[in-house]
Phi, psi and omega in degrees: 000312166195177204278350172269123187239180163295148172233117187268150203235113184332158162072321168340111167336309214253036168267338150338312193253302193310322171281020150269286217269011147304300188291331191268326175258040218345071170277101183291139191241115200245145175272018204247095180287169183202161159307340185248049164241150173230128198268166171223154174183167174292204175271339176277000179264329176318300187309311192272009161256005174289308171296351320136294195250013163251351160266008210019056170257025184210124201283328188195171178202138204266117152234138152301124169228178155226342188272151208283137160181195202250178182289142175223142186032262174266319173291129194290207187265175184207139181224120184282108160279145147213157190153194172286152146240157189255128183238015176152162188294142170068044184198092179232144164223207192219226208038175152320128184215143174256137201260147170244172178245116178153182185297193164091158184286159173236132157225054150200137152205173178203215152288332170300314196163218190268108163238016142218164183213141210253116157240080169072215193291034192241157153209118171243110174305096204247090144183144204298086184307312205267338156296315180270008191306157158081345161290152174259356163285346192248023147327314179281010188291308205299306198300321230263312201296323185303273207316314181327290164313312174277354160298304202274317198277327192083086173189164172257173191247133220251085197241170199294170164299139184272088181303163180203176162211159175207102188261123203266116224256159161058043139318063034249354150192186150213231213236355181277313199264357157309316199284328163259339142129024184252022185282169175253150167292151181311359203245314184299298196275351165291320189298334173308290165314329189295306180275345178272324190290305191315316186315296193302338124332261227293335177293340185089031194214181176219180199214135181243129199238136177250167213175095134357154189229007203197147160229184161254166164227103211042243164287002149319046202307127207218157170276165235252330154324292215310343227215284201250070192286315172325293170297015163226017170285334185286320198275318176335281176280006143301302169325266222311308180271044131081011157253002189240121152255128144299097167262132183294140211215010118141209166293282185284306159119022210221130160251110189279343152310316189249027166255152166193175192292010185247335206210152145221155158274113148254017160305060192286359181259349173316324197239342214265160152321157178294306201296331201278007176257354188304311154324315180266316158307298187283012162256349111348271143013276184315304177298343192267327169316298213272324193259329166247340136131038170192151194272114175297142194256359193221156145224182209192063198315153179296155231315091212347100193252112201214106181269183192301330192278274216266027152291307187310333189282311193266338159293295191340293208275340194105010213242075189324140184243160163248141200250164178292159185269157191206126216294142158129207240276137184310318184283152223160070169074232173271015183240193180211162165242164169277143207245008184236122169256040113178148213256333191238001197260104188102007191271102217249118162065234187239064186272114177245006166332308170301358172275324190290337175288353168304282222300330169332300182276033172069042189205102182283127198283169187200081174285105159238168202225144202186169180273343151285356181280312181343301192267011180250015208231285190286334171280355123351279196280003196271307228282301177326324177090022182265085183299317195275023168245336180284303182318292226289320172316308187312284188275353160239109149292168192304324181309299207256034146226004161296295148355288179286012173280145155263134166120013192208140200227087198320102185283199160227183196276352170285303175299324171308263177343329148314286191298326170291314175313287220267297189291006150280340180258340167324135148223176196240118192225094174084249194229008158310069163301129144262105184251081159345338178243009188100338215247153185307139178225141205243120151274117185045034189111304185274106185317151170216127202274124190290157194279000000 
């Protein structure tokens, strides 16, 4: 990608997250130091990258810590608070936080105090990457650690534009929740649609709805009109006018082998063969043609359940899937991951600024929202006592104020997936992106235009 790399330490914990955010700021990460190298390592890593750069064989070097103790060698002391921090108005989270202590400039503080703090080629970070990766409290980590790289390598850090998704799951219902009593009537879930589909029209963005191709009707299997003909007559034309994406969320949504009245499954893709799942995808397929009018471009096994048989099924048929997330590179043969191991964990009231300070450092939220997240968002703010942040919730959910963020510019998911593919292909030459395919690449934020 370019001639300035990451320097990761064998063995190191913290190579995980180094091959992530090598790959989203396309850096190469190497075990070998050099001068044109910045090493990152933990706090058990300091001594040898301390010594790495007083020989200079390390242009600088990042190290993480989370846990509370005193200064050891260039890393400062650390002390853990937990509650909000506040990090300028309307850009708050909530959890555990480590505060440092020590010489050096602060570029990430907040109310508690300082949490990374910049000394000459040093930077120290006080929180746990690879435990906390996917969470929204530590959202300010990424920018202060960008620039840090891209000064001491002389380079730019070469990231997607700042992008988002937002996938709204079991839309209008299925056959798990047929099963379990929680669908709403078809009437219920159009006035539902109606005000969450309108924010996105009107914002100009979009929301990606996953969506079954089957329901029951006692013992049946019934096409999924036959239940909600109305709510998906809703989606139909958002599809048509370019605010509603389909991501196909498989046939049933149900395994009617491992359901029974004690237990149910809805990983139907968990188990099955290439062919019988090559089947079920491609009438999944069919039905989103015929029925919302346009051929889904991503999937999305119910809790991502995905056996081998039906990976095979989906390069066969052509129909890139999203996989749970997994640190190194997003893209991942012909499928992607998803980059939030969770959407509600650290998120204060309805502060959703930090997702736009994700997407700002090249690292696209990828929101998904169902109804159990839902309800774990109001026992959340109920168990806090933040009654006036539960009213205003009460009456706009998070689905419908998401939209209206600033700094993020909502896709569908084809397009996401368009963009992780070609952003596997960037490179970085001096001081120079190159995107082979053309599509924008954002330096710190500021587009640069491909040659």
């Amino acid at each position: 990608m370019s001639d300035g790399t990451i320097f990761a330490p064998e063995g190191s914990g913290i190579r995980p997250f180094a091959d992530t955010i090598g790959w989203l700021w396309r850096v190469p990460v190497t075990d070998s130091p050099s001068g044109r190298s910045v090493g990152i390592g933990t706090i058990e890593d300091g001594v040898e990258l301390e010594a790495l750069v007083a020989s200079r064989q390390l242009a600088g070097a990042a190290v993480f810590g989370s846990r509370p103790g005193p200064d050891q060698g260039r890393v400062p002391g650390r002390q853990r608070l937990a509650g909000t921090a506040r990090f300028g108005p309307g850009l708050a989270t909530q959890g555990d936080f480590t505060v440092l202590h020590g010489p050096g400039r602060a570029v990430a503080e907040s109310s508690f105090g300082a949490h990374a703090l910049r000394d000459g080629s040093w930077l120290t970070l006080g929180f746990d990457p690879v435990a906390s990766w996917g969470t929204l409290q530590h959202f300010w980590a990424l920018r202060p650690l960008a620039d840090f790289l891209a000064e001491l390598l002389q380079r730019p850090m070469a990231m997607l534009p700042p992008l988002g998704m937002v996938r709204y799951d079991d839309v209008p219902g299925t056959a798990e929740q047929q099963l379990k009593g929680e669908t709403k009537s078809d009437a219920h879930v159009r006035r539902r649609l109606r005000r969450i589909l309108g924010a996105y029209r009107r914002a100009g963005a979009v929301i990606n709805v996953a969506v079954a191709c089957r329901a029951l009707d006692g013992d049946r299997e019934v096409p999924l009109e036959s239940i909600w003909p109305g709510s998906l007559e809703m989606l139909r034309e958002g599809i048509a006018e370019g605010y509603v994406e389909q991501v196909c969320h498989g046939y049933l949504h149900l395994d009617r082998d491992r359901s029974g009245p004690d237990e149910i499954e809805p990983r139907e893709f968990a188990r099955l063969d290439r062919p019988e799942a090559h089947r079920r995808i491609e009438a999944a397929l069919e039905w989103g043609t015929s029925i919302l009018g346009a051929r889904p471009r991503t999937f999305i096994a119910p809790n991502w359940g995905y056996s081998s048989g039906s990976l095979e099924a989906l390069g066969e048929i052509g129909l890139p899937a999203w996989l749970p997330f997994r640190f190194g590179p997003l893209v991942d043969g012909p499928n992607a991951r998803e980059t939030l191991v969770s959407t509600v964990n650290g998120i204060h009231d309805l502060d959703y600024a930090p997702l736009a300070a994700l997407a700002a450092a090249g690292l696209p939220p990828y929101v998904t929202i169902h109804g159990g997240l839902m309800d774990a968002r109001f026992d959340g703010l109920r168990g806090l006592r933040h009654a006036g942040a539960l009213a205003r919730l009460a009456l706009r959910r998070d689905l419908v104020r998401l939209p209206g963020v600033p700094g993020i510019r909502w896709v569908g998911s084809g397009e996401l997936m368009e963009r992780l593919r070609a952003h596997d292909r960037v490179e970085v030459a001096g001081a120079e992106i190159r995107s082979p395919d053309g599509v924008e690449v954002s330096a710190h934020g500021a587009p640069v235009a491909a040659p």
